[in-house]
Short mmCIF file of C-alpha atoms and ligand atoms in Angstrom, two decimals:
data_model
loop_
_atom_site.label_atom_id
_atom_site.label_comp_id
_atom_site.label_asym_id
_atom_site.label_seq_id
_atom_site.Cartn_x
_atom_site.Cartn_y
_atom_site.Cartn_z
CA MET A 1 78.40 -53.93 -23.49
CA MET A 2 77.41 -56.38 -20.81
CA LYS A 3 79.84 -54.81 -18.38
CA GLU A 4 78.48 -51.40 -19.08
CA ILE A 5 74.92 -52.53 -18.46
CA LEU A 6 75.91 -54.13 -15.17
CA SER A 7 77.71 -51.03 -14.02
CA ILE A 8 74.67 -48.86 -14.92
CA LYS A 9 72.52 -51.26 -12.94
CA ASP A 10 74.86 -51.12 -9.93
CA SER A 11 75.23 -47.35 -9.86
CA ALA A 12 71.45 -46.86 -10.24
CA GLN A 13 70.87 -49.30 -7.40
CA GLU A 14 73.39 -47.56 -5.20
CA GLU A 15 71.98 -44.11 -5.89
CA ILE A 16 68.45 -45.31 -5.15
CA ASN A 17 69.59 -46.85 -1.87
CA ASN A 18 71.23 -43.60 -0.80
CA THR A 19 68.32 -41.23 -1.58
CA ASP A 20 66.61 -39.59 1.32
CA ASN A 21 63.62 -37.92 -0.30
CA LEU A 22 60.96 -38.27 -2.98
CA ASP A 23 62.39 -35.56 -5.25
CA ALA A 24 65.73 -37.33 -5.38
CA VAL A 25 63.98 -40.55 -6.48
CA GLN A 26 62.33 -38.64 -9.28
CA ASN A 27 65.68 -37.20 -10.37
CA ILE A 28 67.23 -40.68 -10.52
CA ARG A 29 64.32 -41.85 -12.67
CA ILE A 30 65.01 -39.00 -15.10
CA LYS A 31 68.77 -39.64 -15.01
CA TYR A 32 68.47 -43.33 -15.98
CA LEU A 33 65.07 -43.84 -17.58
CA GLY A 34 64.14 -40.34 -18.84
CA LYS A 35 63.99 -39.46 -22.54
CA LYS A 36 67.71 -38.82 -22.58
CA GLY A 37 68.48 -41.13 -19.66
CA ILE A 38 71.59 -43.31 -19.49
CA LEU A 39 69.71 -46.58 -19.95
CA THR A 40 67.39 -45.09 -22.56
CA ASN A 41 70.40 -44.06 -24.63
CA LYS A 42 71.71 -47.59 -24.44
CA ILE A 43 68.39 -48.93 -25.71
CA LYS A 44 68.46 -46.41 -28.55
CA ALA A 45 72.00 -47.48 -29.42
CA LEU A 46 70.82 -51.09 -29.97
CA SER A 47 70.14 -50.40 -33.62
CA ALA A 48 73.86 -49.86 -34.19
CA ILE A 49 74.97 -53.30 -33.07
CA ALA A 50 74.97 -56.51 -34.99
CA LYS A 51 71.60 -58.15 -35.52
CA GLU A 52 72.57 -61.44 -33.78
CA GLU A 53 73.55 -59.66 -30.56
CA ARG A 54 70.72 -57.14 -30.66
CA ARG A 55 68.07 -59.55 -29.42
CA GLU A 56 70.03 -60.70 -26.40
CA PHE A 57 71.13 -57.22 -25.36
CA GLY A 58 67.62 -55.91 -25.93
CA ARG A 59 66.28 -58.48 -23.47
CA ILE A 60 68.96 -57.68 -20.88
CA LEU A 61 68.42 -53.93 -21.24
CA ASN A 62 64.67 -54.33 -20.77
CA GLU A 63 65.14 -56.49 -17.70
CA THR A 64 67.53 -53.90 -16.27
CA LYS A 65 65.04 -51.17 -17.01
CA ASP A 66 62.27 -53.10 -15.20
CA TYR A 67 64.61 -53.81 -12.32
CA ILE A 68 65.51 -50.13 -11.85
CA GLU A 69 61.88 -49.07 -12.26
CA ASN A 70 60.85 -51.52 -9.53
CA LEU A 71 63.49 -50.20 -7.15
CA LEU A 72 62.29 -46.65 -7.83
CA ILE A 73 58.65 -47.57 -7.19
CA ARG A 74 59.45 -49.32 -3.95
CA LYS A 75 61.55 -46.40 -2.73
CA GLU A 76 58.79 -43.95 -3.66
CA ALA A 77 56.24 -46.02 -1.74
CA LEU A 78 58.50 -45.92 1.32
CA PHE A 79 58.77 -42.13 1.24
CA LYS A 80 55.03 -41.70 0.63
CA ALA A 81 54.19 -43.96 3.56
CA ALA A 82 56.61 -42.03 5.79
CA GLU A 83 55.07 -38.75 4.66
CA LEU A 84 51.54 -39.97 5.46
CA ASP A 85 52.74 -41.24 8.81
CA ASN A 86 54.15 -37.85 9.55
CA VAL A 87 50.93 -36.04 8.54
CA LEU A 88 48.90 -38.37 10.75
CA LYS A 89 51.21 -37.77 13.69
CA THR A 90 51.45 -34.00 13.37
CA GLN A 91 48.01 -33.07 11.98
CA ARG A 92 45.51 -35.11 13.90
CA ILE A 93 41.86 -34.45 12.99
CA ASP A 94 39.77 -33.58 16.03
CA VAL A 95 36.33 -34.87 15.14
CA THR A 96 34.81 -33.09 18.15
CA VAL A 97 35.62 -29.61 16.80
CA PRO A 98 32.33 -27.99 15.67
CA GLY A 99 31.99 -27.71 11.87
CA CYS A 100 31.81 -24.47 9.91
CA PHE A 101 28.18 -23.56 9.36
CA THR A 102 26.94 -21.25 6.64
CA PRO A 103 24.26 -19.24 8.39
CA PHE A 104 20.90 -19.40 6.62
CA GLY A 105 18.81 -16.26 6.32
CA HIS A 106 15.04 -16.16 6.23
CA LEU A 107 12.28 -13.91 5.02
CA HIS A 108 11.74 -10.56 6.71
CA PRO A 109 8.88 -10.62 9.24
CA THR A 110 6.76 -8.21 7.20
CA THR A 111 7.29 -10.37 4.09
CA LYS A 112 6.19 -13.45 6.04
CA VAL A 113 3.04 -11.74 7.26
CA LEU A 114 2.29 -10.29 3.82
CA ASP A 115 2.66 -13.76 2.27
CA GLU A 116 0.34 -15.18 4.94
CA ILE A 117 -2.28 -12.49 4.27
CA ILE A 118 -2.06 -12.95 0.50
CA GLU A 119 -2.54 -16.69 0.96
CA ILE A 120 -5.72 -16.10 2.99
CA PHE A 121 -7.28 -13.92 0.30
CA LEU A 122 -6.17 -16.18 -2.56
CA SER A 123 -7.94 -19.04 -0.76
CA MET A 124 -11.14 -16.93 -0.88
CA GLY A 125 -10.85 -16.43 -4.64
CA PHE A 126 -9.16 -13.00 -4.83
CA ARG A 127 -6.52 -12.42 -7.50
CA ILE A 128 -3.39 -10.28 -7.19
CA GLU A 129 -2.86 -7.02 -9.10
CA GLU A 130 -0.17 -4.36 -8.84
CA GLY A 131 0.16 -0.71 -9.72
CA PRO A 132 2.93 1.92 -9.97
CA GLU A 133 4.50 3.50 -6.88
CA VAL A 134 5.09 6.77 -8.72
CA GLU A 135 1.51 7.61 -9.46
CA LEU A 136 -0.57 10.28 -11.11
CA ASP A 137 -2.48 12.56 -8.76
CA TYR A 138 -5.52 11.42 -10.72
CA TYR A 139 -5.28 7.78 -9.58
CA ASN A 140 -4.07 8.50 -6.07
CA PHE A 141 -6.64 11.21 -5.28
CA GLU A 142 -8.87 12.66 -7.97
CA ALA A 143 -10.57 9.45 -9.18
CA LEU A 144 -10.90 8.28 -5.57
CA ASN A 145 -13.11 11.28 -4.92
CA PHE A 146 -10.47 13.48 -3.28
CA PRO A 147 -11.03 16.69 -5.29
CA LYS A 148 -8.10 19.13 -5.57
CA ASP A 149 -7.82 21.34 -2.50
CA HIS A 150 -10.28 19.15 -0.61
CA PRO A 151 -9.41 18.93 3.12
CA ALA A 152 -9.58 15.09 2.91
CA ARG A 153 -6.19 15.23 1.17
CA ASP A 154 -4.71 16.33 4.49
CA MET A 155 -5.37 12.81 5.82
CA GLN A 156 -2.24 11.75 3.96
CA ASP A 157 1.06 13.67 3.98
CA THR A 158 2.02 13.38 0.36
CA PHE A 159 5.41 13.40 -1.36
CA TYR A 160 4.83 15.40 -4.54
CA ILE A 161 7.07 14.84 -7.56
CA THR A 162 5.28 17.47 -9.63
CA ASP A 163 1.84 19.03 -9.24
CA ASP A 164 0.33 16.03 -11.02
CA VAL A 165 2.65 13.22 -9.94
CA VAL A 166 3.00 11.82 -6.43
CA LEU A 167 4.55 8.87 -4.63
CA ARG A 168 1.35 6.94 -4.03
CA THR A 169 0.11 7.41 -0.48
CA HIS A 170 -1.99 4.26 -0.55
CA THR A 171 -2.69 1.21 -2.70
CA SER A 172 -6.29 2.40 -3.28
CA SER A 173 -4.99 3.86 -6.56
CA VAL A 174 -4.83 0.30 -7.92
CA GLN A 175 -8.64 0.06 -7.54
CA ILE A 176 -9.05 2.72 -10.21
CA ARG A 177 -6.41 1.32 -12.55
CA ILE A 178 -7.97 -2.15 -12.45
CA MET A 179 -11.61 -1.01 -12.68
CA GLU A 180 -10.75 1.24 -15.64
CA LYS A 181 -9.47 -1.80 -17.53
CA HIS A 182 -11.79 -4.60 -16.42
CA ASN A 183 -15.50 -5.00 -15.99
CA PRO A 184 -17.12 -6.63 -12.94
CA PRO A 185 -17.21 -9.15 -11.41
CA LEU A 186 -13.87 -8.32 -9.76
CA LYS A 187 -12.25 -9.79 -6.67
CA VAL A 188 -8.79 -8.30 -6.33
CA ILE A 189 -6.02 -7.75 -3.79
CA ALA A 190 -3.23 -5.27 -4.47
CA PRO A 191 -0.18 -5.40 -2.18
CA GLY A 192 2.61 -2.85 -2.47
CA LYS A 193 4.76 -0.07 -1.10
CA VAL A 194 3.29 3.34 -0.27
CA TYR A 195 4.90 6.60 0.84
CA ARG A 196 4.00 9.34 3.29
CA CYS A 197 5.98 12.22 4.71
CA ASP A 198 5.73 10.96 8.28
CA ALA A 199 8.15 9.43 10.80
CA ASP A 200 7.75 8.29 14.42
CA VAL A 201 7.39 5.02 16.39
CA SER A 202 4.40 3.97 14.32
CA HIS A 203 5.09 5.72 10.98
CA THR A 204 7.85 5.44 8.39
CA PRO A 205 8.10 7.33 5.07
CA MET A 206 7.74 4.04 3.21
CA PHE A 207 5.51 1.20 4.34
CA GLN A 208 3.46 -1.55 2.76
CA GLN A 209 -0.26 -1.86 2.30
CA LEU A 210 -2.62 -4.46 1.00
CA GLU A 211 -5.73 -3.23 -0.76
CA GLY A 212 -8.69 -5.46 -1.45
CA PHE A 213 -11.90 -4.93 -3.35
CA MET A 214 -14.81 -6.83 -4.76
CA VAL A 215 -17.37 -5.56 -7.27
CA ASP A 216 -20.42 -7.34 -8.61
CA LYS A 217 -24.17 -6.95 -8.96
CA SER A 218 -25.24 -7.44 -5.37
CA ILE A 219 -22.28 -7.06 -3.07
CA SER A 220 -23.27 -5.86 0.37
CA MET A 221 -21.66 -4.75 3.60
CA SER A 222 -22.29 -8.23 5.03
CA ASP A 223 -19.98 -9.70 2.36
CA LEU A 224 -17.32 -7.25 3.52
CA LYS A 225 -17.87 -8.19 7.17
CA GLY A 226 -17.74 -11.91 6.44
CA ILE A 227 -14.54 -11.72 4.44
CA LEU A 228 -12.74 -9.46 6.90
CA GLU A 229 -13.78 -11.67 9.81
CA VAL A 230 -12.33 -14.72 8.07
CA PHE A 231 -9.14 -12.71 7.51
CA ALA A 232 -8.89 -11.44 11.12
CA HIS A 233 -9.53 -14.89 12.57
CA ALA A 234 -6.93 -16.49 10.29
CA VAL A 235 -4.24 -13.97 11.27
CA PHE A 236 -5.01 -13.31 14.95
CA GLY A 237 -6.82 -16.50 16.00
CA PRO A 238 -10.39 -17.79 15.62
CA LYS A 239 -11.68 -16.31 18.88
CA THR A 240 -10.56 -12.74 18.13
CA PRO A 241 -13.50 -10.32 18.41
CA VAL A 242 -13.96 -8.08 15.35
CA ARG A 243 -16.01 -4.87 15.19
CA PHE A 244 -16.85 -2.27 12.55
CA ARG A 245 -16.76 1.38 13.65
CA PRO A 246 -18.19 4.19 11.47
CA SER A 247 -15.51 6.32 9.80
CA PHE A 248 -14.87 8.42 6.71
CA PHE A 249 -12.98 7.88 3.48
CA PRO A 250 -13.83 9.85 0.33
CA PHE A 251 -13.86 6.70 -1.84
CA THR A 252 -16.22 4.63 0.33
CA GLU A 253 -19.75 5.27 1.54
CA PRO A 254 -20.50 4.15 4.15
CA SER A 255 -16.96 3.86 5.54
CA ALA A 256 -15.73 1.93 8.52
CA GLU A 257 -12.65 1.25 10.54
CA VAL A 258 -12.25 -2.34 11.60
CA ASP A 259 -11.03 -3.13 15.10
CA ILE A 260 -10.03 -6.37 16.78
CA GLY A 261 -10.08 -7.09 20.51
CA CYS A 262 -6.74 -5.90 21.90
CA VAL A 263 -4.14 -8.62 21.31
CA ILE A 264 -2.10 -7.46 24.31
CA CYS A 265 -4.72 -7.26 27.12
CA SER A 266 -7.51 -9.34 25.47
CA GLY A 267 -9.90 -6.41 25.80
CA LYS A 268 -9.31 -5.56 29.46
CA GLY A 269 -7.64 -2.23 28.63
CA CYS A 270 -3.92 -1.38 28.40
CA SER A 271 -1.60 1.30 27.06
CA VAL A 272 -1.48 -0.29 23.58
CA CYS A 273 -5.27 -0.04 23.11
CA LYS A 274 -5.39 3.19 25.10
CA ASN A 275 -7.73 1.47 27.57
CA THR A 276 -10.43 0.92 24.96
CA GLY A 277 -9.90 -2.85 24.67
CA TRP A 278 -9.90 -2.48 20.84
CA ILE A 279 -7.20 -1.96 18.21
CA GLU A 280 -7.77 -0.66 14.68
CA ILE A 281 -6.43 -2.96 11.97
CA LEU A 282 -7.76 -1.50 8.72
CA GLY A 283 -10.07 0.86 6.85
CA ALA A 284 -12.94 -0.35 4.69
CA GLY A 285 -16.30 0.51 3.23
CA MET A 286 -18.71 0.24 0.31
CA ILE A 287 -17.18 1.74 -2.83
CA ASN A 288 -18.56 5.24 -3.35
CA PRO A 289 -20.85 5.48 -6.44
CA ARG A 290 -18.77 8.53 -7.45
CA VAL A 291 -15.77 6.23 -7.90
CA PHE A 292 -17.82 3.89 -10.09
CA GLU A 293 -18.81 6.86 -12.25
CA LYS A 294 -15.13 7.77 -12.71
CA VAL A 295 -14.31 4.31 -14.08
CA GLY A 296 -17.44 4.10 -16.20
CA TYR A 297 -19.39 1.55 -14.14
CA ASP A 298 -23.15 2.00 -13.73
CA PRO A 299 -23.63 2.67 -9.97
CA ASP A 300 -27.24 1.49 -10.22
CA LEU A 301 -26.08 -1.87 -11.50
CA TYR A 302 -22.96 -2.55 -9.45
CA THR A 303 -21.99 -2.38 -5.81
CA GLY A 304 -18.71 -3.26 -4.19
CA PHE A 305 -16.61 -3.13 -1.09
CA ALA A 306 -12.99 -2.12 -0.53
CA PHE A 307 -10.52 -2.33 2.31
CA GLY A 308 -6.92 -1.36 2.94
CA MET A 309 -4.48 -2.37 5.64
CA GLY A 310 -0.89 -1.58 6.66
CA ILE A 311 1.32 -4.67 6.61
CA GLU A 312 3.82 -3.35 9.17
CA ARG A 313 0.95 -2.52 11.51
CA ILE A 314 -0.56 -6.01 11.23
CA THR A 315 2.92 -7.53 11.81
CA MET A 316 3.45 -5.33 14.88
CA LEU A 317 0.12 -6.40 16.36
CA LYS A 318 0.65 -10.05 15.55
CA TYR A 319 4.07 -10.19 17.22
CA GLY A 320 3.71 -7.46 19.88
CA ILE A 321 6.32 -5.14 18.31
CA ASP A 322 6.10 -1.58 19.63
CA ASP A 323 8.37 0.34 17.24
CA ILE A 324 7.91 0.21 13.44
CA ARG A 325 11.49 1.41 12.88
CA LEU A 326 12.81 -1.99 14.04
CA PHE A 327 11.70 -3.40 10.67
CA PHE A 328 14.13 -1.17 8.82
CA GLU A 329 17.19 -1.24 11.08
CA ASN A 330 18.25 -4.77 10.02
CA ASP A 331 19.49 -5.61 13.51
CA LYS A 332 19.97 -9.37 13.30
CA ARG A 333 19.12 -9.79 17.00
CA PHE A 334 15.64 -8.52 16.13
CA LEU A 335 15.23 -10.29 12.79
CA GLU A 336 16.42 -13.67 14.09
CA GLN A 337 13.40 -13.88 16.38
CA PHE A 338 11.00 -14.54 13.51
N1 DAH B 1 -6.44 3.96 1.59
C1 DAH B 1 -6.74 4.10 3.00
C2 DAH B 1 -5.52 4.62 3.71
O1 DAH B 1 -4.43 4.42 3.24
C3 DAH B 1 -7.14 2.79 3.59
C4 DAH B 1 -8.46 2.33 3.06
C5 DAH B 1 -9.60 2.69 3.72
C6 DAH B 1 -8.55 1.60 1.92
C7 DAH B 1 -10.85 2.31 3.27
C8 DAH B 1 -9.78 1.19 1.44
C9 DAH B 1 -10.92 1.56 2.13
O2 DAH B 1 -9.94 0.48 0.34
O3 DAH B 1 -12.14 1.15 1.68
O4 DAH B 1 -5.64 5.18 4.75
#
């Protein structure tokens, strides 16, 4: 028995000495110490020998097992060190190579400007409401005092879905929906998408508007002027001149268009302002008593103002962009500038 154990020890030692790779070491471990390994079998066979000898042989077998295991571990460590050495020699890390960056996107310029505008009105106590983009003719036109077949409907090239259903041409429709449901006092802004059958450098079939309106017992045109001046100064700078010019909208009386001093030439006259020194930024006015009648408000009791602006237009003026279509092309060279 003793001889056998010594010869197992010797042959294991010799095999371990002669290995030249990690896999071979592993195979030797299995061959001698695995479940059915040569030494393992010897340990299992202990039960068959006489009790007196069992103890002594058990000790010797365990020592031999530890001895072989140690040789295996040392050999493994050698191969692992050599492998690491090799990796370090052949695959050097160049810490000066630029890292891989995940490019971050950001909000679209019109979204940024819309958020900025919303923030300005929220700070003045307005609340946000929304309405449907597919809208009844009634809310888009009729209740806003555009009677059927009235020439004022030509102001807006409408996409009709049926005779009674349109893609809303403006966010003014939300005025009616909100006033129908709620009594004054009201101080509301309504941002959203609107649609018109129109396309050139300053028009796209879909664009965004922000509507605003305020109704209470003694709202006057000076409230409108004050609020819109605060808005214009916040967006275009505190020294920007603002003027109201008489205009016409069926749902306001009187109506006005609001201009700011040209942001390009500061009022001296250029091609953008067509040499007038002024640029229109929005439409506004005092809500027409006819509209109040439609929603069941008493026009003798309540007055109110309303205004509506195009978000793309404001963004173009703020950043000096001369073609509205750039907003929809998704050219990163354009978008990255904001
Ligand atoms: N809805 C008008 C348009 O799209 C803009 C507008 C003008 C809205 C005057 C208003 C307003 O609320 O009072 O052209």
